[in-house]
mmCIF file of C-alpha atoms and ligand atoms in Angstrom:
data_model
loop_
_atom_site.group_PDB
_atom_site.id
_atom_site.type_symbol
_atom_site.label_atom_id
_atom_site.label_comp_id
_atom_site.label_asym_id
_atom_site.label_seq_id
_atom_site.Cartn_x
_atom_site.Cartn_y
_atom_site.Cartn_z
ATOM 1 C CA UNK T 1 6.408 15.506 13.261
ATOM 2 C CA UNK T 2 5.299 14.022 9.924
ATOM 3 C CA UNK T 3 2.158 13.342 8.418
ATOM 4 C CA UNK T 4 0.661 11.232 5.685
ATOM 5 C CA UNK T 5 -1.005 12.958 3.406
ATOM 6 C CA UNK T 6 0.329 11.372 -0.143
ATOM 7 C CA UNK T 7 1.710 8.670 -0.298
ATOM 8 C CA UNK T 8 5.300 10.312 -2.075
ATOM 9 C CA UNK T 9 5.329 12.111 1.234
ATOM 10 C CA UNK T 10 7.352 8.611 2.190
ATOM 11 C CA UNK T 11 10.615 7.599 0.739
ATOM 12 C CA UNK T 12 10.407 4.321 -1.278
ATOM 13 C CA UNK T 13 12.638 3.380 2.064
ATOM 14 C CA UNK T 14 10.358 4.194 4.127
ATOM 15 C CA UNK T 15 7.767 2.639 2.339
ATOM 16 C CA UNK T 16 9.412 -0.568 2.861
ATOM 17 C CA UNK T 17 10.374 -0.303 6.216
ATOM 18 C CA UNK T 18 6.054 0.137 6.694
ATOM 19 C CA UNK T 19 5.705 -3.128 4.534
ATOM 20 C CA UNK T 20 8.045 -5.450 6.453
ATOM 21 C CA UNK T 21 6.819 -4.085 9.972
ATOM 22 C CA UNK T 22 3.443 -4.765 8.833
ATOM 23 C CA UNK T 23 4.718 -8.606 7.875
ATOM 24 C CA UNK T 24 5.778 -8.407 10.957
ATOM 25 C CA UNK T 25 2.750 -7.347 12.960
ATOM 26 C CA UNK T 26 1.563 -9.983 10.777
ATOM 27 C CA UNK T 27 3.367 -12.940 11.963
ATOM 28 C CA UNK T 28 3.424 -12.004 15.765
ATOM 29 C CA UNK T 29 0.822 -9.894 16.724
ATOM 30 C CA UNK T 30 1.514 -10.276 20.352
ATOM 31 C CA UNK T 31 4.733 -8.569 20.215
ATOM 32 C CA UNK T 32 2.584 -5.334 19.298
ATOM 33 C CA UNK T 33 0.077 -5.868 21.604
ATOM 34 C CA UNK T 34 0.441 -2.915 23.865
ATOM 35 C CA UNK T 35 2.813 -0.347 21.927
ATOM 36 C CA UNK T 36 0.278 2.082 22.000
ATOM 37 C CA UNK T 37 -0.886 1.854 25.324
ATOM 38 C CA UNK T 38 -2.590 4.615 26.846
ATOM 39 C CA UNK T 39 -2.280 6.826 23.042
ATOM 40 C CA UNK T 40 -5.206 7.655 21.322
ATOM 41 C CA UNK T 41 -6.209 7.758 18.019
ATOM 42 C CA UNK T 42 -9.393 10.131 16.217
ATOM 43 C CA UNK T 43 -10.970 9.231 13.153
ATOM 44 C CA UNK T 44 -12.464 11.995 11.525
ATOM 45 C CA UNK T 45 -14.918 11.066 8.482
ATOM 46 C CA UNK T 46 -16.969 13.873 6.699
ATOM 47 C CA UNK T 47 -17.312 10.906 3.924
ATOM 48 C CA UNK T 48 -18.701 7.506 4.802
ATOM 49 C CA UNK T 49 -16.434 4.375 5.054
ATOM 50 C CA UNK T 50 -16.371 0.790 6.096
ATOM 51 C CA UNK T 51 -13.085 -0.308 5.697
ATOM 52 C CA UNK T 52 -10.813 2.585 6.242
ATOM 53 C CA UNK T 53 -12.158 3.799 9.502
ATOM 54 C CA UNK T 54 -13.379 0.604 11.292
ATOM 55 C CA UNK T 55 -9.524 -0.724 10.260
ATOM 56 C CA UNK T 56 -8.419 2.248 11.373
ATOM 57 C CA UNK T 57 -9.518 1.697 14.868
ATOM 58 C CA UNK T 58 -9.332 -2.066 14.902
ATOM 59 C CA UNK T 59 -5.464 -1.160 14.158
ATOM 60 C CA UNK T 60 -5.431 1.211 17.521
ATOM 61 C CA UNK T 61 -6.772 -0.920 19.353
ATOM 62 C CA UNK T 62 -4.411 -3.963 18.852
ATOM 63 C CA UNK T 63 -1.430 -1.354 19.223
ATOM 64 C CA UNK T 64 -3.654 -1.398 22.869
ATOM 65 C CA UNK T 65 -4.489 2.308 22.279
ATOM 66 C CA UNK T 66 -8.026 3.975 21.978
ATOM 67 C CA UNK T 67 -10.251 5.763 19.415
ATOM 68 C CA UNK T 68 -12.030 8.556 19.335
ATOM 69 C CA UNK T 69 -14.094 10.266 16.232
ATOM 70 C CA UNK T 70 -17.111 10.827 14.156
ATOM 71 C CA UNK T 71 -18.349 9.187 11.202
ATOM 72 C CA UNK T 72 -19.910 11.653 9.798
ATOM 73 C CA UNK T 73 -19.628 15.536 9.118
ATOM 74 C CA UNK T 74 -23.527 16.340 10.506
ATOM 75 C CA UNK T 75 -22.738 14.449 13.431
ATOM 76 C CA UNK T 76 -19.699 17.476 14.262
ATOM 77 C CA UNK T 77 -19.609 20.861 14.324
ATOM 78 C CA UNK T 78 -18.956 20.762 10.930
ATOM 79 C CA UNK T 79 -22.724 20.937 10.297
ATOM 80 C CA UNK T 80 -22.634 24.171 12.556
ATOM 81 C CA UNK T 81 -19.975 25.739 9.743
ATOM 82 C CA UNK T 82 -16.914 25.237 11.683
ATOM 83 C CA UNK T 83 -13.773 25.138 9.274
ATOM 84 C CA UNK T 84 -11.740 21.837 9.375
ATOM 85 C CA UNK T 85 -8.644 23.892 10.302
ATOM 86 C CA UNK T 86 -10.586 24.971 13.607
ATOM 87 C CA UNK T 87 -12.105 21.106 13.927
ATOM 88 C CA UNK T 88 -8.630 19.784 13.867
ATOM 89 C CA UNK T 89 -7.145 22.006 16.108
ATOM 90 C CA UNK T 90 -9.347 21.218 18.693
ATOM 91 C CA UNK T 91 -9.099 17.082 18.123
ATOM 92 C CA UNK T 92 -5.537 17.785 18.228
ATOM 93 C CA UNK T 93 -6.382 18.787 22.061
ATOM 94 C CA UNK T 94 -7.727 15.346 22.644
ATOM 95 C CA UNK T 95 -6.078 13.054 20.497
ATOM 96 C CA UNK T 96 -2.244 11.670 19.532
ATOM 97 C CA UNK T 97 -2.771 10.703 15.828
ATOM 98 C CA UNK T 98 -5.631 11.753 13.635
ATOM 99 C CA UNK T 99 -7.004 10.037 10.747
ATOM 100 C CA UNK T 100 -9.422 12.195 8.477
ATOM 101 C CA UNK T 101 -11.255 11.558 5.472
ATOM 102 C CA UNK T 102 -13.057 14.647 3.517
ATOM 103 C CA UNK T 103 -14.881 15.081 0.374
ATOM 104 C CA UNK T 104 -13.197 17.836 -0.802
ATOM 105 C CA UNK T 105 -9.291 17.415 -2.079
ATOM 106 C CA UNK T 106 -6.687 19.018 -0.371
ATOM 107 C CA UNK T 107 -8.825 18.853 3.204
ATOM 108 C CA UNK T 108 -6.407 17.115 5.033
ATOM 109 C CA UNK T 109 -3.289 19.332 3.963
ATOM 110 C CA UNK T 110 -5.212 22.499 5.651
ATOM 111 C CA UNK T 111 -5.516 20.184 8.267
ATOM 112 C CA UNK T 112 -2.195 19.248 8.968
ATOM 113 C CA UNK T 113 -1.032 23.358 8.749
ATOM 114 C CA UNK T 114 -3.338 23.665 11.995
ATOM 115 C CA UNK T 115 -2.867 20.335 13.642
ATOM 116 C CA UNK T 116 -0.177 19.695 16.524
ATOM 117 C CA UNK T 117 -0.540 15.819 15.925
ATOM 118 C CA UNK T 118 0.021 13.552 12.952
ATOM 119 C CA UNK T 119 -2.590 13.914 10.387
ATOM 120 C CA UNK T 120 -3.255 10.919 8.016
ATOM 121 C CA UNK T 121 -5.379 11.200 4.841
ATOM 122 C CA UNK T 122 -8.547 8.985 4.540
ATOM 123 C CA UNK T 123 -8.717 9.788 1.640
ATOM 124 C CA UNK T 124 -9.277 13.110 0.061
ATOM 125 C CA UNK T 125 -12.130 13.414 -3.232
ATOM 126 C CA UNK T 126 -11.019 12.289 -6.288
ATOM 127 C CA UNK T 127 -7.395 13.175 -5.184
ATOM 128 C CA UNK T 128 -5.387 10.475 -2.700
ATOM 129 C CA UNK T 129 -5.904 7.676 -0.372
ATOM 130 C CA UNK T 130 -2.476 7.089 0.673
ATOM 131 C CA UNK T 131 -3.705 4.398 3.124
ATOM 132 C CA UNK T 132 -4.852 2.350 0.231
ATOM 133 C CA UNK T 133 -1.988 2.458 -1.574
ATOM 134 C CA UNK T 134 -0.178 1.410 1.307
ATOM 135 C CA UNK T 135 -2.535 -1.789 1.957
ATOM 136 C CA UNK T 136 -2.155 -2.118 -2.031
ATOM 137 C CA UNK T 137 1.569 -2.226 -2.177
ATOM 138 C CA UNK T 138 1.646 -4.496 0.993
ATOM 139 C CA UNK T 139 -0.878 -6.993 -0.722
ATOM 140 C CA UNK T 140 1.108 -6.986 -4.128
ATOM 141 C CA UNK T 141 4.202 -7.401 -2.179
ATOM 142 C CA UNK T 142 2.814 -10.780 -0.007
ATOM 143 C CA UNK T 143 1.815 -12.179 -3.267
ATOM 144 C CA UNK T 144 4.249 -11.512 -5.691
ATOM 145 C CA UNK T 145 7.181 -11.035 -3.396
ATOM 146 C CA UNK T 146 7.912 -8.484 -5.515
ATOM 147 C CA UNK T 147 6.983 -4.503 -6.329
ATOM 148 C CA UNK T 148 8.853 -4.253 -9.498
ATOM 149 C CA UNK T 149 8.865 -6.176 -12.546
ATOM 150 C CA UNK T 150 4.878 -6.193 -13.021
ATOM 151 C CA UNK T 151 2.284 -5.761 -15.626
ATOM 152 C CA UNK T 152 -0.307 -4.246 -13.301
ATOM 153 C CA UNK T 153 -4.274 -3.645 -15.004
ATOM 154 C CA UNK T 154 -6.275 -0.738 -13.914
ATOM 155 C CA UNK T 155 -9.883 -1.524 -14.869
ATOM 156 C CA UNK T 156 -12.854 0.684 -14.145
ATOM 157 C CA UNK T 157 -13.349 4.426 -12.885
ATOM 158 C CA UNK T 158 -9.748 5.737 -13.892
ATOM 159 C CA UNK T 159 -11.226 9.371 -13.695
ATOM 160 C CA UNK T 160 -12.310 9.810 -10.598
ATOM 161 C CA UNK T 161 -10.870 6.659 -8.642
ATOM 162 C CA UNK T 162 -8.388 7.794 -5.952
ATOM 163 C CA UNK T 163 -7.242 4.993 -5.255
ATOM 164 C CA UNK T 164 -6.201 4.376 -8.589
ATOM 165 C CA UNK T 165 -4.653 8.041 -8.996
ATOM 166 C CA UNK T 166 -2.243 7.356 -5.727
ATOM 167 C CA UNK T 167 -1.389 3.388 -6.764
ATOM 168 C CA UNK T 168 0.184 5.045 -9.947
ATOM 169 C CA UNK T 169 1.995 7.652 -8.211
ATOM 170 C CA UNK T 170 3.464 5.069 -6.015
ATOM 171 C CA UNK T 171 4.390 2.454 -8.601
ATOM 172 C CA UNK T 172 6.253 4.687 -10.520
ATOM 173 C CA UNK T 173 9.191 4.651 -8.577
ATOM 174 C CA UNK T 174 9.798 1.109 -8.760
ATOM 175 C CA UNK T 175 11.400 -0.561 -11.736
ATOM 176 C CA UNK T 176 9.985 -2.144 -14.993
ATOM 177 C CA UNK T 177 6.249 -1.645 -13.927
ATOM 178 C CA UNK T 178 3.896 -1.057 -16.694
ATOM 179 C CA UNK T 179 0.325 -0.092 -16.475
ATOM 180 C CA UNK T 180 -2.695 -1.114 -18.868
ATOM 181 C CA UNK T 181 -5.534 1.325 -18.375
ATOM 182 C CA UNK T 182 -8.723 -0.189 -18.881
ATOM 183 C CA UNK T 183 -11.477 2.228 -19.165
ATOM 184 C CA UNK T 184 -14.186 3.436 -21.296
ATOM 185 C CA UNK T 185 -12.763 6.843 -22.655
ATOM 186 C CA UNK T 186 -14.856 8.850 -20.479
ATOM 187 C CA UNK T 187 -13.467 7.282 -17.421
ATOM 188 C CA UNK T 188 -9.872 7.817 -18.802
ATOM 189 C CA UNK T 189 -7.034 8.498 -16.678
ATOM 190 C CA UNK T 190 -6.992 12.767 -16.301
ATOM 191 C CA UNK T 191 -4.396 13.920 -18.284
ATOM 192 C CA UNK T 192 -2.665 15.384 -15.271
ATOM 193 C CA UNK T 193 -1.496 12.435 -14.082
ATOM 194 C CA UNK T 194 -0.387 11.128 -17.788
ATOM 195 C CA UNK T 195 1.718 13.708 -17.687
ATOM 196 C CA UNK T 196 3.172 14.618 -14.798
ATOM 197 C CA UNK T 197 3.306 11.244 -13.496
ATOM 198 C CA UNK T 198 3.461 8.551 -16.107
ATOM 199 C CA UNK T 199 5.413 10.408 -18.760
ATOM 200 C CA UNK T 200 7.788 12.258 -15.983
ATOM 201 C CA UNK T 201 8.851 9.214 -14.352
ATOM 202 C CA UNK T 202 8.958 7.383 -18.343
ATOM 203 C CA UNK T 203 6.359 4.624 -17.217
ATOM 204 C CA UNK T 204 5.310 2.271 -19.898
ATOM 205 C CA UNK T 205 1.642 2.409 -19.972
ATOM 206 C CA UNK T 206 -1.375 1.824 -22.641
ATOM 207 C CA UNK T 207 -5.119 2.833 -22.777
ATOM 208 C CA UNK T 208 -7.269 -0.301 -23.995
ATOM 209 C CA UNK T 209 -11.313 -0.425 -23.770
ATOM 210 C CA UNK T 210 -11.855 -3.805 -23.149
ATOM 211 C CA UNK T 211 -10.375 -6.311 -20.259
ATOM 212 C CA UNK T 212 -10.311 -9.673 -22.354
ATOM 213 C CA UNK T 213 -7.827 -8.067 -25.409
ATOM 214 C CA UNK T 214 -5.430 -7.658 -22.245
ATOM 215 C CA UNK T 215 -6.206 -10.241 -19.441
ATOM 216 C CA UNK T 216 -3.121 -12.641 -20.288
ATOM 217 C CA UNK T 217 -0.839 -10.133 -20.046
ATOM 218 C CA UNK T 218 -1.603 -9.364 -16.536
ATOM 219 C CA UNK T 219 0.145 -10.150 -13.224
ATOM 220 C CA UNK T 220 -2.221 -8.094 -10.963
ATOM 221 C CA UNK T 221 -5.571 -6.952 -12.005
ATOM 222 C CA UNK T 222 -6.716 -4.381 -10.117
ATOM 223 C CA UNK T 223 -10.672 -3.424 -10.292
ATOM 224 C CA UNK T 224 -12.486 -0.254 -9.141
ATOM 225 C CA UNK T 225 -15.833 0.655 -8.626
ATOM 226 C CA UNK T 226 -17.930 3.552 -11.381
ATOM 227 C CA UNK T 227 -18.490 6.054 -8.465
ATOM 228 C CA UNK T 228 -21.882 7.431 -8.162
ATOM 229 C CA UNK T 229 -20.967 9.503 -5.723
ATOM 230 C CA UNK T 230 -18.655 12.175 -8.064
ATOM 231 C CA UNK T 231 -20.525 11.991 -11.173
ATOM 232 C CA UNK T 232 -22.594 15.143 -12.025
ATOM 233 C CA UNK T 233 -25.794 13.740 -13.214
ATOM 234 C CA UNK T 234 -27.773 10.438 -12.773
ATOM 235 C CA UNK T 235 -27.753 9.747 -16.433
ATOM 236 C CA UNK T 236 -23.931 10.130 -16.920
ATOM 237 C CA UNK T 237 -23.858 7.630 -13.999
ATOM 238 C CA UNK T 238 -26.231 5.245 -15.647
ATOM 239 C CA UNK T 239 -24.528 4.973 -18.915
ATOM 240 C CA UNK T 240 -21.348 3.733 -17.588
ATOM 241 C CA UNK T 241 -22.035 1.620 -14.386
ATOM 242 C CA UNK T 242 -22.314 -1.463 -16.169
ATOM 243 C CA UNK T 243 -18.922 -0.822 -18.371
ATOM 244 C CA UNK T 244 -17.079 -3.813 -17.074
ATOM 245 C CA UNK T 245 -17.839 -6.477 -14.848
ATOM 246 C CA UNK T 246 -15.327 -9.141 -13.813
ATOM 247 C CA UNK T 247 -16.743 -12.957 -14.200
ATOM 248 C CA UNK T 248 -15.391 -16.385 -14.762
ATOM 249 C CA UNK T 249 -15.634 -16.445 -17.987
ATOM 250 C CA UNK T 250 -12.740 -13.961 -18.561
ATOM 251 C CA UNK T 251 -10.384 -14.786 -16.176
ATOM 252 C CA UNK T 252 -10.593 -18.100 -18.545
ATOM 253 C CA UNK T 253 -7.420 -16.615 -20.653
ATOM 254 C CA UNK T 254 -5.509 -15.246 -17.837
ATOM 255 C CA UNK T 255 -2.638 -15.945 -15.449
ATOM 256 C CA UNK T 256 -3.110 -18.789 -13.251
ATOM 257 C CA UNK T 257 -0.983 -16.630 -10.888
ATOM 258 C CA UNK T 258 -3.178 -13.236 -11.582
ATOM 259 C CA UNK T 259 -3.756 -11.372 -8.866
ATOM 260 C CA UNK T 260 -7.118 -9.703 -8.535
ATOM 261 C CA UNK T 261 -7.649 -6.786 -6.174
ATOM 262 C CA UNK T 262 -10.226 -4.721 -5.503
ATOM 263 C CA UNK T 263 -9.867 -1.472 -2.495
ATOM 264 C CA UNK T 264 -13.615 -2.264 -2.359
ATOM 265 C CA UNK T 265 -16.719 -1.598 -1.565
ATOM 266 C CA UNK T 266 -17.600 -3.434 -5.207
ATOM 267 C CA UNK T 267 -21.311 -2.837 -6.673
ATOM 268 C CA UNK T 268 -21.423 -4.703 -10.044
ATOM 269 C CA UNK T 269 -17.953 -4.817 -11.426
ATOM 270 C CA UNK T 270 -17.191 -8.561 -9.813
ATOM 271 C CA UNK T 271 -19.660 -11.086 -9.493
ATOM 272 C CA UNK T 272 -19.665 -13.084 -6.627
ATOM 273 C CA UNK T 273 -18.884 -16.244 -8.150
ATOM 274 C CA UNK T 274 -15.163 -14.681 -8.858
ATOM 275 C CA UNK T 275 -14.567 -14.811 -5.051
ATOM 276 C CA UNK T 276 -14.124 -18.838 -4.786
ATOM 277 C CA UNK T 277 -11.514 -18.013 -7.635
ATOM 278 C CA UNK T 278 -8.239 -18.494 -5.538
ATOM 279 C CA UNK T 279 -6.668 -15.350 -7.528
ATOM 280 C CA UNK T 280 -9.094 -13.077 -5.800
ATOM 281 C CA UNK T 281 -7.389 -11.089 -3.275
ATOM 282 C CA UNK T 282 -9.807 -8.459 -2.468
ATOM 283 C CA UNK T 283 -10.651 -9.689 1.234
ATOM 284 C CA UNK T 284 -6.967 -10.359 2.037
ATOM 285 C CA UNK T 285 -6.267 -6.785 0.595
ATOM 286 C CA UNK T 286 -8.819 -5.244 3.085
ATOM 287 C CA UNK T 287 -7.648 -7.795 6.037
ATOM 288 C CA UNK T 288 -3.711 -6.053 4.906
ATOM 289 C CA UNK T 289 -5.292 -2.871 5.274
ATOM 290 C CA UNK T 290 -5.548 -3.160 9.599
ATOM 291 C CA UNK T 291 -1.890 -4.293 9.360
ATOM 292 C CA UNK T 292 -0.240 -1.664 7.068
ATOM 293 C CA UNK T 293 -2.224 0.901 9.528
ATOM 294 C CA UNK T 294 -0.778 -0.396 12.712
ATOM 295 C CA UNK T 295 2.281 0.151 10.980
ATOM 296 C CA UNK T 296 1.720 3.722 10.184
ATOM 297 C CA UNK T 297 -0.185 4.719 13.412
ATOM 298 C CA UNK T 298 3.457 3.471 15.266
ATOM 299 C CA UNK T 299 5.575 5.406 12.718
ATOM 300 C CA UNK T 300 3.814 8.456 12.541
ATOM 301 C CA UNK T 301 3.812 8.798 16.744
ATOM 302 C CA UNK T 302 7.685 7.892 16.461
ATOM 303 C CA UNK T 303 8.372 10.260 14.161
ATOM 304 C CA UNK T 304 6.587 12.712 16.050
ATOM 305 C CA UNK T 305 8.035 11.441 19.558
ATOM 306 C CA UNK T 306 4.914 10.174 21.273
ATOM 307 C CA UNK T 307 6.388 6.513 20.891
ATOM 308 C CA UNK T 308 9.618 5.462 21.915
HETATM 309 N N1 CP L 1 -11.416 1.059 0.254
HETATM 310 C C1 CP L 1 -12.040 2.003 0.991
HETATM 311 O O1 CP L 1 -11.573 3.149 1.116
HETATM 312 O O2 CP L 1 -13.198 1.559 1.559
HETATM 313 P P1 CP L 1 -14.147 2.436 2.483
HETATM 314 O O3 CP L 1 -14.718 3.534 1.630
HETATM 315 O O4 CP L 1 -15.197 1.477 2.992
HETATM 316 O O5 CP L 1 -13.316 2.999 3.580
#
């Protein structure tokens, strides 16, 4: 049995047999329609989401499985003070494949030393959202045909942005990517993963405050919310929310082939006149996101033997 809990936990191999089953899925739906008959999938989320647990179960059910869950942690016995090892333990009773998202990091990883069924992280904190990174390299992959040989822009929340954290770890092991962090310094990359990710794996990278000095050296630009959420204080939110915000005006100088993503939800930092631009991605990324998910749902249970 395997789990998903990072998204190194998968071989760059693996990673691409996910991708070109999801194309698949993609292009004939049908075929899929009933490969998880009769399985059934929980979603556990002690954080809120939109897009990562409804496509979660949208995926299940067009694999023709079922879902079971909660969406949030005072609607389980969570709220009583049970621990998540005992929570998953007992979902692993009831379900064939779990799918948990928790606000503190490392949740899921306690989770999968008590489970007896697949755990896959929701995301974790400020840590990892493998899924993401998944939907992410899938997108990048449809429209570049490509996941090496990039000049990929990080723009936002590069402190606490999960998302962000796990798309580096990822693109490092593919060849001639470079990264240009765009962030004020507060919202810096954490040194952690400068070091033991972008310097360890020799990843070009630079640390730049504004988007325009960089935006025609971009192939994908990839934008992140300021979190409310995992600041400390109100104030500390405040000052930055506002830091950058994506509008016509400058995507005037870049790419005509940029690629603008977003994992979403967005507040501030695109306007909406920047979705008729046909280099925003952002809805096709979170469309990607049901498809790399059937992908992994049907891995995980034939890894672990429920699927045939
Ligand atoms: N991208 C993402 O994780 O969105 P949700 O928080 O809505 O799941």
């Amino acid at each position: 049995m395997r789990h998903c809990l990072d998204t190194t936990d998968f071989t760059v191999e693996e990673i691409d047999d996910l991708i070109h089953l999801a194309t698949d899925i993609i292009a004939d739906p049908k075929k899929y329609a009933h490969v998880c008959d009769g399985k059934k999938l929980a979603t556990l989320f002690f954080e809120p989401s939109t897009r990562t647990r409804l496509s979660f179960e949208a995926a299940m059910m067009e694999l023709g499985g079922n879902v079971l869950g909660f969406a949030e942690a005072n609607s389980s016995s969570a709220s009583k003070g049970e621990t998540v090892g005992d929570t998953v333990k007992i979902v692993s009773c009831y379900a064939d494949i779990i799918a948990m998202r928790h606000p503190l990091e490392g949740a899921p990883r306690v989770a999968s030393f008590k489970s007896d069924v697949p755990i896959i992280n929701a995301g974790d904190g400020g840590h990892s959202h493998p899924t993401q990174t998944l939907t992410d390299l899938l997108t990048i992959y449809r429209e570049k045909g490509r996941l090496n040989h990039l000049t990929i822009g990080l723009c936002g929340d590069l402190k606490f942005g999960r998302t962000v954290h796990s798309l580096i770890k990822a693109m490092c092991r593919y060849t001639d990517v470079e990264f240009v962090l765009i962030s004020p310094k507060e919202l810096a990359v954490p040194d952690y993963i400068k070091t033991d990710v972008l310097d360890a794996s020799g990843m070009k990278y630079t640390e730049v405050e504004h988007m325009e000095d960089v935006m025609p050296r971009l192939d994908v630009l990839y934008m992140t919310r300021i979190q409310r959420e995992r600041f400390f204080s109100e104030d500390e939110y405040l000052r930055h929310k506002d830091a950058f915000v994506l509008d016509p005006e400058k995507l005037e100088s870049a790419k005509s082939d940029l690629t603008i993503m977003h994992p979403l939800p967005r507040v501030h930092e695109i306007t909406v006149d920047v979705d008729d631009d046909p280099r925003a991605k952002y809805f096709e990324q979170a469309k990607n996101g049901k498809y790399i998910r059937m992908a992994l749902i049907m891995t995980l249970l034939k890894w672990g033997g429920a699927l045939e």
